[in-house]
Tab-separated table of C-alpha atoms in Angstrom:
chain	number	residue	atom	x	y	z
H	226	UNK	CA	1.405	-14.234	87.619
H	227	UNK	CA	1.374	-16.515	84.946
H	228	UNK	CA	1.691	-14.616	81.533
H	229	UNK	CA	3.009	-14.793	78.221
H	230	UNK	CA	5.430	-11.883	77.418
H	231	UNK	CA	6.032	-10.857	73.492
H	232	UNK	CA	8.664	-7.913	74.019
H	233	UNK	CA	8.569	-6.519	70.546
H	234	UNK	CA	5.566	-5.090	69.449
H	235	UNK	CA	7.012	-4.631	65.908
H	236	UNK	CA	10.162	-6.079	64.245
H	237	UNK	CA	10.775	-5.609	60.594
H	238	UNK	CA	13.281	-7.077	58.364
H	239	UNK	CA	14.578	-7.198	54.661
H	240	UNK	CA	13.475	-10.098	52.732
H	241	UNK	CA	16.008	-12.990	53.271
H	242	UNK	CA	17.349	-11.712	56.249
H	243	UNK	CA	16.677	-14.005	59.249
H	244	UNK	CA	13.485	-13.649	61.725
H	245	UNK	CA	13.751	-14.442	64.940
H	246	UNK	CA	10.508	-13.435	67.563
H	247	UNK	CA	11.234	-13.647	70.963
H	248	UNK	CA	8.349	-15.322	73.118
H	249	UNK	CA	8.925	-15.749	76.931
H	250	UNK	CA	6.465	-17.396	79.447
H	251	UNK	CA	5.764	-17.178	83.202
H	252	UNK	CA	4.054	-21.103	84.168
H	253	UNK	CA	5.041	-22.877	87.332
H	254	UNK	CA	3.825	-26.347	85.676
H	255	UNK	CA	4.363	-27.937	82.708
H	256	UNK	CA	4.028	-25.673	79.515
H	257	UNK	CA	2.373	-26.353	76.552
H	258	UNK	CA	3.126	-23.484	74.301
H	259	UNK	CA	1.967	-22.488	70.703
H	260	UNK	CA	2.443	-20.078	67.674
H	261	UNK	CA	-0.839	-18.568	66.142
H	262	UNK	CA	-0.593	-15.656	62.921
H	263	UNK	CA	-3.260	-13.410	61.168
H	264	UNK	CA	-2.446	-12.247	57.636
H	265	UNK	CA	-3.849	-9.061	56.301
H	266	UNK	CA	-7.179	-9.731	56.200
H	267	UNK	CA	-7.348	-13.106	57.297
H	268	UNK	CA	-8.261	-15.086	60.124
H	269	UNK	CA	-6.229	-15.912	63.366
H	270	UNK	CA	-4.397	-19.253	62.767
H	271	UNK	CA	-2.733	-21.621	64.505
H	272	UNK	CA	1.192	-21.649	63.039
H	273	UNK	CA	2.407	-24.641	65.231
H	274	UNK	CA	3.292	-26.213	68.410
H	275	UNK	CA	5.821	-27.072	70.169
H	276	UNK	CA	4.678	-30.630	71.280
H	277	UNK	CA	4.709	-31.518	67.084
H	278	UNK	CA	8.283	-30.233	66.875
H	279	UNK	CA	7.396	-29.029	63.270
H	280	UNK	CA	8.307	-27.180	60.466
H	281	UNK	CA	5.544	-24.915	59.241
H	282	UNK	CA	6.301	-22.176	56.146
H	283	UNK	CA	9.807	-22.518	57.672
H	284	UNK	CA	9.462	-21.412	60.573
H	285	UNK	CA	9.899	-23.203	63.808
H	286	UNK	CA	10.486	-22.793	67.510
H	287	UNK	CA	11.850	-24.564	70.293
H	288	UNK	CA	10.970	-24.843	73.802
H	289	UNK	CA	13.667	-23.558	76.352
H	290	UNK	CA	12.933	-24.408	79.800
H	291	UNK	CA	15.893	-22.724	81.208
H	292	UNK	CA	14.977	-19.925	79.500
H	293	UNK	CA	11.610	-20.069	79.984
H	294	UNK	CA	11.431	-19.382	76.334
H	295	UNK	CA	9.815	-20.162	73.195
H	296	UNK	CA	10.769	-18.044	70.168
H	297	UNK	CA	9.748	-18.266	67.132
H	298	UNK	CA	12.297	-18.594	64.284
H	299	UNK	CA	12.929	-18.926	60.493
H	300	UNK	CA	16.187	-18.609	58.559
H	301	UNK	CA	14.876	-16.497	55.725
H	302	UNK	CA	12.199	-14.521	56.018
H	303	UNK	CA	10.101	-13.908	52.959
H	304	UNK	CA	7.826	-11.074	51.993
H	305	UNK	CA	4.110	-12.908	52.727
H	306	UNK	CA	6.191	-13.872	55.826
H	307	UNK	CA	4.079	-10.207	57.142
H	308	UNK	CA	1.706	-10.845	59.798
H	309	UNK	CA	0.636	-10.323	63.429
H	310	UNK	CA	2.268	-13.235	65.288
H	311	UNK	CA	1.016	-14.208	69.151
H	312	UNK	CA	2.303	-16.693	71.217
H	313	UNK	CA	0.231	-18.666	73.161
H	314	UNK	CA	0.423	-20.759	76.736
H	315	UNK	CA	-2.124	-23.516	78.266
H	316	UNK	CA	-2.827	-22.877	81.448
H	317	UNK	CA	-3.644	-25.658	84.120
H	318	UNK	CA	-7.084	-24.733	83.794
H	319	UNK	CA	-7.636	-25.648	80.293
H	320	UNK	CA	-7.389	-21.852	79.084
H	321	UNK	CA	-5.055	-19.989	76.030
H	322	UNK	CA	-3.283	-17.370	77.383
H	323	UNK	CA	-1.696	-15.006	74.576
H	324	UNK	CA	0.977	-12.686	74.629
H	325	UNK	CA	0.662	-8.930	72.932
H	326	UNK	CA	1.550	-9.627	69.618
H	327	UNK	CA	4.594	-9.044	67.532
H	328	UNK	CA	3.743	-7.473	63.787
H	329	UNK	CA	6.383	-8.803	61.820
H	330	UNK	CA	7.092	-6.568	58.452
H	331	UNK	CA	9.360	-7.984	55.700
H	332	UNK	CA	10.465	-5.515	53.410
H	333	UNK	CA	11.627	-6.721	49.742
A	72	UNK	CA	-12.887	-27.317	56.606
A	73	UNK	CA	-14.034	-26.133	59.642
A	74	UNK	CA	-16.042	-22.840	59.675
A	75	UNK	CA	-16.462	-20.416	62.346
A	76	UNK	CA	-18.976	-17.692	61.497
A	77	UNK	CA	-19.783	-14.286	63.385
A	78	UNK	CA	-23.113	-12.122	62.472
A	79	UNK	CA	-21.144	-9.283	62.002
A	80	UNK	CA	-18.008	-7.582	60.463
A	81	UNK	CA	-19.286	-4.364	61.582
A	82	UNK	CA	-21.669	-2.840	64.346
A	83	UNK	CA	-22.160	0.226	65.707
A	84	UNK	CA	-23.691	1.105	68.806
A	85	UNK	CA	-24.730	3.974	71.248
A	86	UNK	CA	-23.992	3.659	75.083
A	87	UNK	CA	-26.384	1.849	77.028
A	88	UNK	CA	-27.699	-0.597	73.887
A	89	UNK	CA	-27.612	-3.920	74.683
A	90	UNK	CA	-25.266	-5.681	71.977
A	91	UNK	CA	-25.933	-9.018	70.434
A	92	UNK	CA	-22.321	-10.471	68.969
A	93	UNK	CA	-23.462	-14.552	67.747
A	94	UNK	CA	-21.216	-16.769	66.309
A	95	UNK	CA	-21.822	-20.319	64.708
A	96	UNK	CA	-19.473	-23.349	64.006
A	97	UNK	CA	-20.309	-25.846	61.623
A	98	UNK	CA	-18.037	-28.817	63.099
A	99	UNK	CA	-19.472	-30.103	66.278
A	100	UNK	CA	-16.724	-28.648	68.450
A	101	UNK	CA	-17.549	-29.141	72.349
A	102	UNK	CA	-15.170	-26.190	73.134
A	103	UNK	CA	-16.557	-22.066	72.195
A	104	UNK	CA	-14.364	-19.207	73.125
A	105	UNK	CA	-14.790	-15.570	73.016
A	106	UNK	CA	-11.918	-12.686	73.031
A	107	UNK	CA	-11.345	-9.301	72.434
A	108	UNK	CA	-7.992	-7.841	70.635
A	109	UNK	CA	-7.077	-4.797	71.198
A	110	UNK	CA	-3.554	-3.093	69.807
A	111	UNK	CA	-1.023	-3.562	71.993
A	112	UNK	CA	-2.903	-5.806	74.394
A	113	UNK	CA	-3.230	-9.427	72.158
A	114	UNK	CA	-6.110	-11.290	72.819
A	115	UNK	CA	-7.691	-11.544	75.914
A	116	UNK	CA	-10.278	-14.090	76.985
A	117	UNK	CA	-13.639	-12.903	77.422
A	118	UNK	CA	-16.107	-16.186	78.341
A	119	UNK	CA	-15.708	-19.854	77.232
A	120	UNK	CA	-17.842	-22.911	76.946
A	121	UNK	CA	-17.037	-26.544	77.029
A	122	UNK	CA	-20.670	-27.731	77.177
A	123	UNK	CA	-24.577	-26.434	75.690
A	124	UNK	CA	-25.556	-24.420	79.226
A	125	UNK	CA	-22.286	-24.064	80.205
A	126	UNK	CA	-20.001	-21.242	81.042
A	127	UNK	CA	-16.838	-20.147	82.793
A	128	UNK	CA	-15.214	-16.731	82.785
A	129	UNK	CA	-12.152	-15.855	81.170
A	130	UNK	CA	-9.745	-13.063	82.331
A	131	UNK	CA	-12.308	-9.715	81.502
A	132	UNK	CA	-16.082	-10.965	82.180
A	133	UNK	CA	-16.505	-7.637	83.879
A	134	UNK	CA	-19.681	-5.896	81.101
A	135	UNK	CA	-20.241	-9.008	79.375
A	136	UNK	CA	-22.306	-12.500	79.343
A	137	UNK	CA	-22.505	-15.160	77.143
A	138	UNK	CA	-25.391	-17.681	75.826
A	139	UNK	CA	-25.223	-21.488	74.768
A	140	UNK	CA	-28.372	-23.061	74.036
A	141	UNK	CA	-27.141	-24.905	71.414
A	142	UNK	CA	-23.762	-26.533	70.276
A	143	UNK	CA	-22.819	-24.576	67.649
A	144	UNK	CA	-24.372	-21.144	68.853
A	145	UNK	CA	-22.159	-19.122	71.168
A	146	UNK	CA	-23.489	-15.840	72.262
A	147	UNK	CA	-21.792	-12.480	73.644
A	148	UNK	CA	-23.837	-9.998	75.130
A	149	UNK	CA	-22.815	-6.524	76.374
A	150	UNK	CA	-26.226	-5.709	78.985
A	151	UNK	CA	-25.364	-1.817	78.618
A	152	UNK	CA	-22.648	-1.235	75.907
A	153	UNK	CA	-19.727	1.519	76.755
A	154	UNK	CA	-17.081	2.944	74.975
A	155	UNK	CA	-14.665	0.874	76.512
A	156	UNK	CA	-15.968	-2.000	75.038
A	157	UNK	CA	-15.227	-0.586	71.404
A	158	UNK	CA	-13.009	-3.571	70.112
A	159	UNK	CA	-12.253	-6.161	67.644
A	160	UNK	CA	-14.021	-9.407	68.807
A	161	UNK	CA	-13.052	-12.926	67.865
A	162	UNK	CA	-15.155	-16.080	68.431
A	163	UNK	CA	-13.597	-19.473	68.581
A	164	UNK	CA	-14.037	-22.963	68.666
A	165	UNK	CA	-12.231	-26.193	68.984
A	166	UNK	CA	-12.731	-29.958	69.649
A	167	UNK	CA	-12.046	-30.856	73.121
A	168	UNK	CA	-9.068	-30.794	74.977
A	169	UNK	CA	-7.094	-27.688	76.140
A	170	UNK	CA	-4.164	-28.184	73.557
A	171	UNK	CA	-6.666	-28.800	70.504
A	172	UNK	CA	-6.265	-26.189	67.855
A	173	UNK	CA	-8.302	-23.315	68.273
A	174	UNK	CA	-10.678	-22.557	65.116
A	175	UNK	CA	-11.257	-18.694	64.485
A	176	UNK	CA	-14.249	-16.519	63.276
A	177	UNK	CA	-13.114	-13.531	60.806
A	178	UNK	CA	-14.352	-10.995	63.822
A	179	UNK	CA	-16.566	-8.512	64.509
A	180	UNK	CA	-15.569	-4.963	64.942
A	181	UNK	CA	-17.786	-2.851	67.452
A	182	UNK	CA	-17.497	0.595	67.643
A	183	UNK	CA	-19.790	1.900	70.907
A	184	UNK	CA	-20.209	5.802	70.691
């Protein structure tokens, strides 16, 4: 089946330290693969993409083919760093697929 | 700025009420989605639109339908509301094409007892 896996469900850290959440993806075509967060009491937003190849609040992520993998990274993670992160696939059929979620939690 | 507006933050309902969840965007977006997050689950796509009077199911239809008589109006309906359907709901929008960003609503929590 085609699916979006997010193994941790929670991964916390020290402020500084570096984040790293792991996104892997199950797509026999040709992926098209995205970060979204939700802050405490915010809305769900898009972080970035992988087709920009950008830097957003420092964090990026790279698309591994061989790996079928698209984690999410940033060298040092900073307190309002905190959120519920999902990664998120296209599908064929013009549809989002997200994974479970990984709550990150930076501690200061 | 685009805005994405749901009726609710909070609803509570009995089993077997029908359940009105509307949401509104302000920005002439072709594309309305609607999901359900649940811990431990993500998101999971409930009914999307790409057109007014259009509809296509996502991955968990099963309980639910949806309304588009206008552009910016996207409607969720549960016919006969259960406790399984006790969730967080999130409407969505976006512009066109599959990889355009999606636009969020701020969510409506439903509690069905």
């Amino acid at each position: 089946a085609q699916r979006v896996t997010q193994p941790e469900k929670l991964l916390s850290v020290f402020k500084g330290a570096p984040v790293e959440l792991k996104c892997n993806y199950s797509y026999s075509g040709s992926p098209e693969l995205f970060w979204y967060v939700q802050y405490s009491r915010q809305r769900l937003q898009l972080l970035l993409r992988h087709i920009s190849r950008e830097s957003i609040k420092g964090f990026t992520a790279d698309l591994n083919k061989g790996e079928t993998s698209f984690h999410l990274k940033k060298p040092f993670a900073q307190e309002e760093d905190s959120a519920m992160y999902y990664c998120a696939l296209i599908l064929g059929d013009d549809k989002l697929i997200f994974g479970t979620g990984t709550r990150l939690q930076v501690f200061p | 700025d685009v805005k994405v507006t749901q009726s609710s933050r909070y609803l509570v309902k009995r089993t077997g009420e029908k359940v009105f969840l509307e949401c509104v965007q302000d920005m002439d977006h072709e594309n309305m989605f609607w999901y359900r997050q649940d811990p431990g689950l993500g998101l999971r796509l409930i009914y999307f639109s790409y057109d007014v009077k259009m509809k296509e199911k996502g991955d968990i239809p099963e309980g639910y339908s949806v309304s588009r008589e206008k552009k910016e109006r996207f409607s969720l309906i549960l016919e006969s509301a259960s406790t399984n359907q006790t969730s967080m709901y999130l409407c969505a929008s976006s512009l066109g094409a599959p990889r355009d960003t999606q636009y969020f609503g701020p969510g409506t929590r439903l509690t069905v007892l």
